Amino acid sequence: ADVSFHIQETNRLLREFNAEFARRWLNFEMRGQTDDPEFMSMMTLLYSRHVCRLSPWPEEFVFSFSDMNSAPFRTMFFSEFLPGGRHRGWSRAADLHRITVPTLVLTGEHDLLTPSESWLIHLGIAGSRLRIFADSAHMPFWECPAEHLAETETFWKALRS
């Protein structure tokens, strides 16, 4: 909902590794060296903590990276960690109140789209429901499928009643 807040949150996640990790990560990004083997190793570590905490990763998740075109994302945002791109400073937080349909906001405790960001979305949408999945990252449908399914079923059943 707010790119500047997302950049702030993702940089906090980088610093949680340590200051040197964050410095090296941002240097690789600024130099456009995201195909460097060291950066790729750092990315795997970050994704293992904040995108998918399963080991090994699901085959579909691994496949999604095999032929991914990151050009549209880089045009819009440049990076999840550095402000830039066409969406620099973009925020729709002030417009969230305009959403008037039932809304389920799902996030993992360790999600790259942090619980704080999801909380901001939840607070902006009247009547929304927020669920933060414990010990999960960005993929609760794989990391805790039973809980994820139960939450979505509860949401849908409430809509029918």
Short mmCIF file of N, CA and C in Angstrom, two decimals:
data_model
loop_
_atom_site.label_atom_id
_atom_site.label_comp_id
_atom_site.label_asym_id
_atom_site.label_seq_id
_atom_site.Cartn_x
_atom_site.Cartn_y
_atom_site.Cartn_z
N ALA A 1 0.81 -1.19 0.00
CA ALA A 1 0.00 0.00 0.00
C ALA A 1 0.86 1.26 0.00
N ASP A 2 2.14 1.13 0.45
CA ASP A 2 3.01 2.30 0.57
C ASP A 2 4.45 1.89 0.29
N VAL A 3 4.97 2.27 -0.88
CA VAL A 3 6.30 1.85 -1.29
C VAL A 3 7.37 2.34 -0.32
N SER A 4 7.29 3.57 0.13
CA SER A 4 8.31 4.10 1.05
C SER A 4 8.34 3.30 2.34
N PHE A 5 7.17 2.94 2.86
CA PHE A 5 7.12 2.12 4.08
C PHE A 5 7.68 0.73 3.81
N HIS A 6 7.38 0.17 2.62
CA HIS A 6 7.91 -1.15 2.26
C HIS A 6 9.44 -1.11 2.20
N ILE A 7 10.01 -0.09 1.59
CA ILE A 7 11.47 0.04 1.52
C ILE A 7 12.05 0.12 2.94
N GLN A 8 11.41 0.90 3.79
CA GLN A 8 11.86 1.02 5.18
C GLN A 8 11.82 -0.35 5.88
N GLU A 9 10.75 -1.08 5.68
CA GLU A 9 10.60 -2.39 6.32
C GLU A 9 11.59 -3.41 5.76
N THR A 10 11.77 -3.46 4.43
CA THR A 10 12.69 -4.44 3.86
C THR A 10 14.13 -4.13 4.26
N ASN A 11 14.47 -2.86 4.37
CA ASN A 11 15.81 -2.52 4.84
C ASN A 11 16.01 -2.90 6.30
N ARG A 12 14.97 -2.83 7.10
CA ARG A 12 15.04 -3.31 8.48
C ARG A 12 15.33 -4.81 8.49
N LEU A 13 14.67 -5.55 7.60
CA LEU A 13 14.91 -6.99 7.51
C LEU A 13 16.36 -7.29 7.11
N LEU A 14 16.90 -6.50 6.17
CA LEU A 14 18.31 -6.68 5.79
C LEU A 14 19.22 -6.45 6.98
N ARG A 15 18.97 -5.40 7.75
CA ARG A 15 19.82 -5.07 8.91
C ARG A 15 19.72 -6.13 10.00
N GLU A 16 18.61 -6.88 10.04
CA GLU A 16 18.47 -7.93 11.04
C GLU A 16 19.49 -9.04 10.80
N PHE A 17 19.97 -9.20 9.56
CA PHE A 17 21.06 -10.14 9.33
C PHE A 17 22.31 -9.59 10.01
N ASN A 18 22.72 -8.42 9.61
CA ASN A 18 23.75 -7.59 10.25
C ASN A 18 24.04 -6.42 9.31
N ALA A 19 24.72 -5.43 9.84
CA ALA A 19 24.98 -4.20 9.07
C ALA A 19 25.81 -4.48 7.83
N GLU A 20 26.78 -5.37 7.93
CA GLU A 20 27.63 -5.68 6.78
C GLU A 20 26.83 -6.38 5.68
N PHE A 21 25.95 -7.28 6.05
CA PHE A 21 25.09 -7.96 5.08
C PHE A 21 24.27 -6.92 4.33
N ALA A 22 23.64 -6.01 5.06
CA ALA A 22 22.81 -4.96 4.45
C ALA A 22 23.65 -4.09 3.52
N ARG A 23 24.85 -3.69 3.96
CA ARG A 23 25.72 -2.84 3.15
C ARG A 23 26.09 -3.55 1.85
N ARG A 24 26.51 -4.82 1.95
CA ARG A 24 26.91 -5.57 0.75
C ARG A 24 25.73 -5.76 -0.19
N TRP A 25 24.55 -6.09 0.37
CA TRP A 25 23.35 -6.28 -0.45
C TRP A 25 23.06 -5.02 -1.26
N LEU A 26 22.99 -3.89 -0.58
CA LEU A 26 22.65 -2.63 -1.25
C LEU A 26 23.71 -2.24 -2.27
N ASN A 27 24.98 -2.51 -1.99
CA ASN A 27 26.04 -2.23 -2.97
C ASN A 27 25.86 -3.05 -4.23
N PHE A 28 25.55 -4.34 -4.09
CA PHE A 28 25.30 -5.17 -5.27
C PHE A 28 24.13 -4.59 -6.08
N GLU A 29 23.05 -4.23 -5.39
CA GLU A 29 21.88 -3.68 -6.08
C GLU A 29 22.22 -2.38 -6.79
N MET A 30 22.90 -1.46 -6.11
CA MET A 30 23.23 -0.16 -6.72
C MET A 30 24.12 -0.32 -7.94
N ARG A 31 25.02 -1.31 -7.92
CA ARG A 31 25.91 -1.55 -9.06
C ARG A 31 25.25 -2.42 -10.14
N GLY A 32 24.03 -2.88 -9.88
CA GLY A 32 23.34 -3.72 -10.87
C GLY A 32 23.96 -5.09 -11.00
N GLN A 33 24.60 -5.57 -9.95
CA GLN A 33 25.30 -6.86 -10.00
C GLN A 33 24.50 -7.96 -9.29
N THR A 34 23.21 -8.00 -9.56
CA THR A 34 22.35 -8.97 -8.87
C THR A 34 22.48 -10.38 -9.43
N ASP A 35 23.32 -10.55 -10.47
CA ASP A 35 23.60 -11.89 -10.97
C ASP A 35 24.93 -12.42 -10.43
N ASP A 36 25.60 -11.64 -9.57
CA ASP A 36 26.85 -12.06 -8.94
C ASP A 36 26.57 -13.26 -8.03
N PRO A 37 27.40 -14.30 -8.07
CA PRO A 37 27.18 -15.49 -7.23
C PRO A 37 27.07 -15.17 -5.73
N GLU A 38 27.83 -14.20 -5.24
CA GLU A 38 27.73 -13.84 -3.83
C GLU A 38 26.36 -13.24 -3.53
N PHE A 39 25.88 -12.36 -4.42
CA PHE A 39 24.56 -11.78 -4.22
C PHE A 39 23.50 -12.87 -4.28
N MET A 40 23.61 -13.79 -5.23
CA MET A 40 22.64 -14.87 -5.35
C MET A 40 22.60 -15.70 -4.07
N SER A 41 23.75 -15.93 -3.47
CA SER A 41 23.81 -16.66 -2.20
C SER A 41 23.11 -15.88 -1.08
N MET A 42 23.33 -14.57 -1.06
CA MET A 42 22.67 -13.72 -0.07
C MET A 42 21.16 -13.71 -0.29
N MET A 43 20.74 -13.68 -1.55
CA MET A 43 19.33 -13.67 -1.87
C MET A 43 18.67 -14.98 -1.41
N THR A 44 19.36 -16.09 -1.62
CA THR A 44 18.84 -17.38 -1.17
C THR A 44 18.64 -17.37 0.34
N LEU A 45 19.60 -16.81 1.06
CA LEU A 45 19.49 -16.72 2.52
C LEU A 45 18.29 -15.85 2.92
N LEU A 46 18.17 -14.69 2.30
CA LEU A 46 17.06 -13.79 2.61
C LEU A 46 15.72 -14.44 2.26
N TYR A 47 15.61 -15.05 1.08
CA TYR A 47 14.37 -15.69 0.68
C TYR A 47 14.03 -16.87 1.58
N SER A 48 15.03 -17.57 2.07
CA SER A 48 14.79 -18.70 2.97
C SER A 48 14.21 -18.24 4.30
N ARG A 49 14.47 -17.01 4.65
CA ARG A 49 13.96 -16.47 5.90
C ARG A 49 12.64 -15.72 5.72
N HIS A 50 12.50 -14.99 4.58
CA HIS A 50 11.38 -14.06 4.45
C HIS A 50 10.42 -14.31 3.29
N VAL A 51 10.70 -15.31 2.46
CA VAL A 51 9.78 -15.62 1.37
C VAL A 51 9.22 -17.03 1.52
N CYS A 52 10.09 -18.01 1.67
CA CYS A 52 9.63 -19.40 1.87
C CYS A 52 10.57 -20.09 2.83
N ARG A 53 10.06 -20.46 4.00
CA ARG A 53 10.87 -21.04 5.06
C ARG A 53 10.98 -22.57 4.97
N LEU A 54 10.39 -23.16 3.95
CA LEU A 54 10.47 -24.61 3.79
C LEU A 54 11.84 -25.01 3.24
N SER A 55 12.28 -26.17 3.61
CA SER A 55 13.52 -26.72 3.04
C SER A 55 13.28 -28.20 2.78
N PRO A 56 13.39 -28.61 1.54
CA PRO A 56 13.69 -27.81 0.36
C PRO A 56 12.47 -26.98 -0.05
N TRP A 57 12.72 -26.00 -0.92
CA TRP A 57 11.65 -25.19 -1.46
C TRP A 57 10.75 -26.04 -2.35
N PRO A 58 9.46 -25.74 -2.39
CA PRO A 58 8.57 -26.46 -3.31
C PRO A 58 9.04 -26.31 -4.76
N GLU A 59 8.86 -27.37 -5.51
CA GLU A 59 9.28 -27.39 -6.91
C GLU A 59 8.71 -26.22 -7.70
N GLU A 60 7.44 -25.87 -7.45
CA GLU A 60 6.79 -24.78 -8.17
C GLU A 60 7.46 -23.44 -7.85
N PHE A 61 7.88 -23.27 -6.62
CA PHE A 61 8.56 -22.05 -6.21
C PHE A 61 9.90 -21.92 -6.92
N VAL A 62 10.66 -22.99 -6.94
CA VAL A 62 11.96 -22.99 -7.63
C VAL A 62 11.76 -22.73 -9.12
N PHE A 63 10.75 -23.39 -9.71
CA PHE A 63 10.47 -23.22 -11.13
C PHE A 63 10.15 -21.77 -11.47
N SER A 64 9.46 -21.07 -10.57
CA SER A 64 9.06 -19.69 -10.85
C SER A 64 10.26 -18.77 -11.07
N PHE A 65 11.43 -19.15 -10.56
CA PHE A 65 12.63 -18.35 -10.75
C PHE A 65 13.41 -18.74 -11.99
N SER A 66 13.09 -19.89 -12.59
CA SER A 66 13.90 -20.41 -13.67
C SER A 66 13.86 -19.56 -14.94
N ASP A 67 12.75 -18.92 -15.19
CA ASP A 67 12.63 -18.12 -16.41
C ASP A 67 11.89 -16.82 -16.12
N MET A 68 12.17 -16.25 -14.96
CA MET A 68 11.46 -15.05 -14.54
C MET A 68 12.01 -13.82 -15.25
N ASN A 69 11.12 -13.00 -15.73
CA ASN A 69 11.49 -11.73 -16.34
C ASN A 69 11.30 -10.65 -15.28
N SER A 70 12.39 -10.16 -14.71
CA SER A 70 12.30 -9.16 -13.64
C SER A 70 12.21 -7.73 -14.19
N ALA A 71 12.26 -7.57 -15.51
CA ALA A 71 12.25 -6.22 -16.09
C ALA A 71 11.02 -5.40 -15.69
N PRO A 72 9.80 -5.95 -15.73
CA PRO A 72 8.65 -5.13 -15.32
C PRO A 72 8.75 -4.68 -13.86
N PHE A 73 9.16 -5.59 -12.98
CA PHE A 73 9.31 -5.23 -11.57
C PHE A 73 10.35 -4.13 -11.40
N ARG A 74 11.49 -4.28 -12.08
CA ARG A 74 12.56 -3.30 -11.94
C ARG A 74 12.14 -1.95 -12.50
N THR A 75 11.31 -1.93 -13.55
CA THR A 75 10.81 -0.67 -14.09
C THR A 75 9.89 0.02 -13.07
N MET A 76 9.05 -0.77 -12.43
CA MET A 76 8.11 -0.18 -11.48
C MET A 76 8.79 0.25 -10.18
N PHE A 77 9.67 -0.61 -9.65
CA PHE A 77 10.20 -0.37 -8.31
C PHE A 77 11.71 -0.26 -8.23
N PHE A 78 12.45 -0.68 -9.23
CA PHE A 78 13.89 -0.83 -9.26
C PHE A 78 14.32 -1.96 -8.35
N SER A 79 13.90 -1.92 -7.08
CA SER A 79 14.31 -2.92 -6.11
C SER A 79 13.34 -2.87 -4.93
N GLU A 80 13.24 -3.95 -4.18
CA GLU A 80 12.44 -3.92 -2.96
C GLU A 80 13.19 -3.23 -1.83
N PHE A 81 14.46 -2.91 -2.06
CA PHE A 81 15.32 -2.40 -0.99
C PHE A 81 15.85 -0.99 -1.26
N LEU A 82 15.76 -0.56 -2.50
CA LEU A 82 16.23 0.78 -2.87
C LEU A 82 15.10 1.55 -3.53
N PRO A 83 14.83 2.78 -3.08
CA PRO A 83 13.77 3.54 -3.73
C PRO A 83 14.16 3.88 -5.16
N GLY A 84 13.23 3.77 -6.05
CA GLY A 84 13.49 4.10 -7.45
C GLY A 84 12.37 3.59 -8.32
N GLY A 85 12.57 3.65 -9.61
CA GLY A 85 11.57 3.20 -10.54
C GLY A 85 10.37 4.13 -10.60
N ARG A 86 9.42 3.78 -11.41
CA ARG A 86 8.24 4.62 -11.64
C ARG A 86 7.34 4.72 -10.41
N HIS A 87 7.42 3.76 -9.51
CA HIS A 87 6.56 3.77 -8.33
C HIS A 87 7.26 4.35 -7.10
N ARG A 88 8.38 4.99 -7.29
CA ARG A 88 9.09 5.61 -6.16
C ARG A 88 8.13 6.56 -5.43
N GLY A 89 7.97 6.37 -4.14
CA GLY A 89 7.10 7.21 -3.35
C GLY A 89 5.62 6.91 -3.48
N TRP A 90 5.27 5.89 -4.28
CA TRP A 90 3.87 5.54 -4.51
C TRP A 90 3.23 5.07 -3.21
N SER A 91 2.03 5.56 -2.94
CA SER A 91 1.28 5.12 -1.77
C SER A 91 -0.21 5.21 -2.07
N ARG A 92 -0.90 4.16 -1.73
CA ARG A 92 -2.36 4.15 -1.83
C ARG A 92 -2.97 3.98 -0.44
N ALA A 93 -2.15 4.12 0.60
CA ALA A 93 -2.63 3.93 1.97
C ALA A 93 -3.83 4.82 2.29
N ALA A 94 -3.80 6.05 1.82
CA ALA A 94 -4.90 6.99 2.11
C ALA A 94 -6.19 6.61 1.39
N ASP A 95 -6.10 5.72 0.39
CA ASP A 95 -7.28 5.32 -0.36
C ASP A 95 -7.84 3.97 0.05
N LEU A 96 -7.19 3.29 0.96
CA LEU A 96 -7.64 1.96 1.35
C LEU A 96 -9.07 1.98 1.86
N HIS A 97 -9.48 3.06 2.49
CA HIS A 97 -10.85 3.15 3.02
C HIS A 97 -11.90 3.03 1.93
N ARG A 98 -11.49 3.23 0.68
CA ARG A 98 -12.43 3.14 -0.44
C ARG A 98 -12.79 1.70 -0.78
N ILE A 99 -12.03 0.76 -0.25
CA ILE A 99 -12.34 -0.66 -0.46
C ILE A 99 -13.49 -1.01 0.46
N THR A 100 -14.59 -1.42 -0.12
CA THR A 100 -15.80 -1.67 0.67
C THR A 100 -16.26 -3.12 0.59
N VAL A 101 -15.49 -3.97 -0.03
CA VAL A 101 -15.84 -5.39 -0.11
C VAL A 101 -15.15 -6.14 1.02
N PRO A 102 -15.69 -7.28 1.42
CA PRO A 102 -15.02 -8.06 2.46
C PRO A 102 -13.59 -8.38 2.04
N THR A 103 -12.65 -8.18 2.96
CA THR A 103 -11.24 -8.30 2.62
C THR A 103 -10.52 -9.12 3.68
N LEU A 104 -9.77 -10.11 3.22
CA LEU A 104 -8.96 -10.95 4.08
C LEU A 104 -7.50 -10.61 3.80
N VAL A 105 -6.78 -10.14 4.79
CA VAL A 105 -5.37 -9.78 4.67
C VAL A 105 -4.56 -10.89 5.34
N LEU A 106 -3.73 -11.56 4.55
CA LEU A 106 -2.94 -12.67 5.06
C LEU A 106 -1.45 -12.33 4.98
N THR A 107 -0.71 -12.70 6.01
CA THR A 107 0.73 -12.48 6.01
C THR A 107 1.37 -13.51 6.93
N GLY A 108 2.65 -13.69 6.74
CA GLY A 108 3.40 -14.56 7.64
C GLY A 108 4.17 -13.73 8.65
N GLU A 109 4.44 -14.32 9.77
CA GLU A 109 5.19 -13.65 10.84
C GLU A 109 6.53 -13.13 10.33
N HIS A 110 7.14 -13.83 9.37
CA HIS A 110 8.46 -13.46 8.84
C HIS A 110 8.39 -12.99 7.39
N ASP A 111 7.23 -12.56 6.94
CA ASP A 111 6.98 -12.20 5.55
C ASP A 111 7.83 -11.01 5.10
N LEU A 112 8.28 -11.05 3.83
CA LEU A 112 8.97 -9.91 3.23
C LEU A 112 8.02 -8.72 3.13
N LEU A 113 6.74 -8.98 2.91
CA LEU A 113 5.71 -7.95 3.06
C LEU A 113 5.31 -8.06 4.53
N THR A 114 5.94 -7.27 5.36
CA THR A 114 5.94 -7.48 6.80
C THR A 114 4.55 -7.38 7.45
N PRO A 115 4.41 -8.00 8.62
CA PRO A 115 3.16 -7.85 9.36
C PRO A 115 2.80 -6.38 9.62
N SER A 116 3.79 -5.52 9.79
CA SER A 116 3.49 -4.09 9.97
C SER A 116 2.83 -3.51 8.72
N GLU A 117 3.29 -3.92 7.56
CA GLU A 117 2.67 -3.46 6.31
C GLU A 117 1.26 -4.01 6.17
N SER A 118 1.10 -5.27 6.53
CA SER A 118 -0.24 -5.88 6.46
C SER A 118 -1.18 -5.23 7.47
N TRP A 119 -0.66 -4.87 8.63
CA TRP A 119 -1.46 -4.19 9.64
C TRP A 119 -1.95 -2.84 9.10
N LEU A 120 -1.07 -2.12 8.40
CA LEU A 120 -1.44 -0.85 7.77
C LEU A 120 -2.60 -1.06 6.79
N ILE A 121 -2.51 -2.11 5.99
CA ILE A 121 -3.58 -2.42 5.03
C ILE A 121 -4.87 -2.75 5.79
N HIS A 122 -4.75 -3.60 6.80
CA HIS A 122 -5.92 -4.00 7.59
C HIS A 122 -6.60 -2.80 8.24
N LEU A 123 -5.82 -1.91 8.84
CA LEU A 123 -6.41 -0.74 9.49
C LEU A 123 -7.08 0.20 8.49
N GLY A 124 -6.59 0.21 7.26
CA GLY A 124 -7.16 1.10 6.25
C GLY A 124 -8.44 0.60 5.63
N ILE A 125 -8.74 -0.69 5.75
CA ILE A 125 -9.93 -1.28 5.12
C ILE A 125 -10.91 -1.65 6.22
N ALA A 126 -11.98 -0.88 6.34
CA ALA A 126 -12.97 -1.11 7.38
C ALA A 126 -13.52 -2.53 7.29
N GLY A 127 -13.58 -3.19 8.43
CA GLY A 127 -14.15 -4.54 8.48
C GLY A 127 -13.27 -5.63 7.94
N SER A 128 -12.05 -5.31 7.56
CA SER A 128 -11.17 -6.35 7.03
C SER A 128 -10.77 -7.30 8.15
N ARG A 129 -10.30 -8.45 7.74
CA ARG A 129 -9.84 -9.48 8.68
C ARG A 129 -8.35 -9.68 8.41
N LEU A 130 -7.54 -9.67 9.46
CA LEU A 130 -6.09 -9.87 9.34
C LEU A 130 -5.71 -11.17 10.02
N ARG A 131 -4.90 -11.97 9.33
CA ARG A 131 -4.36 -13.19 9.93
C ARG A 131 -2.86 -13.20 9.67
N ILE A 132 -2.09 -13.29 10.76
CA ILE A 132 -0.64 -13.41 10.69
C ILE A 132 -0.31 -14.85 11.06
N PHE A 133 0.28 -15.58 10.13
CA PHE A 133 0.61 -16.99 10.36
C PHE A 133 1.96 -17.10 11.08
N ALA A 134 1.95 -17.76 12.22
CA ALA A 134 3.17 -17.94 13.01
C ALA A 134 4.18 -18.79 12.23
N ASP A 135 5.44 -18.45 12.38
CA ASP A 135 6.57 -19.18 11.79
C ASP A 135 6.41 -19.38 10.28
N SER A 136 5.77 -18.44 9.62
CA SER A 136 5.60 -18.50 8.19
C SER A 136 6.18 -17.22 7.58
N ALA A 137 6.51 -17.32 6.29
CA ALA A 137 7.00 -16.15 5.57
C ALA A 137 5.91 -15.71 4.57
N HIS A 138 6.25 -15.64 3.31
CA HIS A 138 5.35 -15.11 2.28
C HIS A 138 4.46 -16.19 1.66
N MET A 139 4.68 -17.45 2.03
CA MET A 139 3.99 -18.56 1.38
C MET A 139 3.24 -19.44 2.37
N PRO A 140 2.33 -18.87 3.17
CA PRO A 140 1.64 -19.71 4.16
C PRO A 140 0.83 -20.84 3.54
N PHE A 141 0.43 -20.70 2.29
CA PHE A 141 -0.31 -21.76 1.62
C PHE A 141 0.55 -23.01 1.45
N TRP A 142 1.89 -22.87 1.46
CA TRP A 142 2.80 -24.02 1.44
C TRP A 142 3.37 -24.29 2.84
N GLU A 143 3.67 -23.23 3.57
CA GLU A 143 4.37 -23.38 4.85
C GLU A 143 3.46 -23.92 5.96
N CYS A 144 2.21 -23.55 5.94
CA CYS A 144 1.24 -24.06 6.92
C CYS A 144 -0.11 -24.22 6.22
N PRO A 145 -0.19 -25.18 5.30
CA PRO A 145 -1.37 -25.30 4.44
C PRO A 145 -2.68 -25.54 5.19
N ALA A 146 -2.66 -26.31 6.26
CA ALA A 146 -3.90 -26.59 6.99
C ALA A 146 -4.46 -25.31 7.61
N GLU A 147 -3.59 -24.52 8.25
CA GLU A 147 -4.04 -23.27 8.86
C GLU A 147 -4.50 -22.26 7.80
N HIS A 148 -3.78 -22.21 6.69
CA HIS A 148 -4.13 -21.30 5.60
C HIS A 148 -5.50 -21.67 5.03
N LEU A 149 -5.70 -22.94 4.78
CA LEU A 149 -6.97 -23.40 4.23
C LEU A 149 -8.11 -23.12 5.21
N ALA A 150 -7.89 -23.40 6.49
CA ALA A 150 -8.92 -23.15 7.50
C ALA A 150 -9.29 -21.66 7.54
N GLU A 151 -8.29 -20.80 7.47
CA GLU A 151 -8.56 -19.35 7.51
C GLU A 151 -9.35 -18.90 6.30
N THR A 152 -8.97 -19.36 5.12
CA THR A 152 -9.69 -18.94 3.92
C THR A 152 -11.10 -19.54 3.89
N GLU A 153 -11.25 -20.77 4.34
CA GLU A 153 -12.59 -21.38 4.39
C GLU A 153 -13.49 -20.62 5.36
N THR A 154 -12.96 -20.26 6.53
CA THR A 154 -13.73 -19.49 7.51
C THR A 154 -14.18 -18.17 6.91
N PHE A 155 -13.27 -17.51 6.20
CA PHE A 155 -13.60 -16.23 5.55
C PHE A 155 -14.72 -16.42 4.54
N TRP A 156 -14.58 -17.42 3.65
CA TRP A 156 -15.59 -17.63 2.61
C TRP A 156 -16.93 -18.05 3.19
N LYS A 157 -16.90 -18.89 4.22
CA LYS A 157 -18.16 -19.33 4.85
C LYS A 157 -18.88 -18.15 5.49
N ALA A 158 -18.13 -17.24 6.09
CA ALA A 158 -18.74 -16.05 6.71
C ALA A 158 -19.42 -15.18 5.65
N LEU A 159 -18.88 -15.17 4.46
CA LEU A 159 -19.49 -14.38 3.38
C LEU A 159 -20.83 -14.96 2.93
N ARG A 160 -20.92 -16.27 2.99
CA ARG A 160 -22.16 -16.94 2.53
C ARG A 160 -23.28 -16.84 3.56
N SER A 161 -22.94 -16.60 4.82
CA SER A 161 -24.00 -16.60 5.85
C SER A 161 -24.62 -15.23 6.03
#
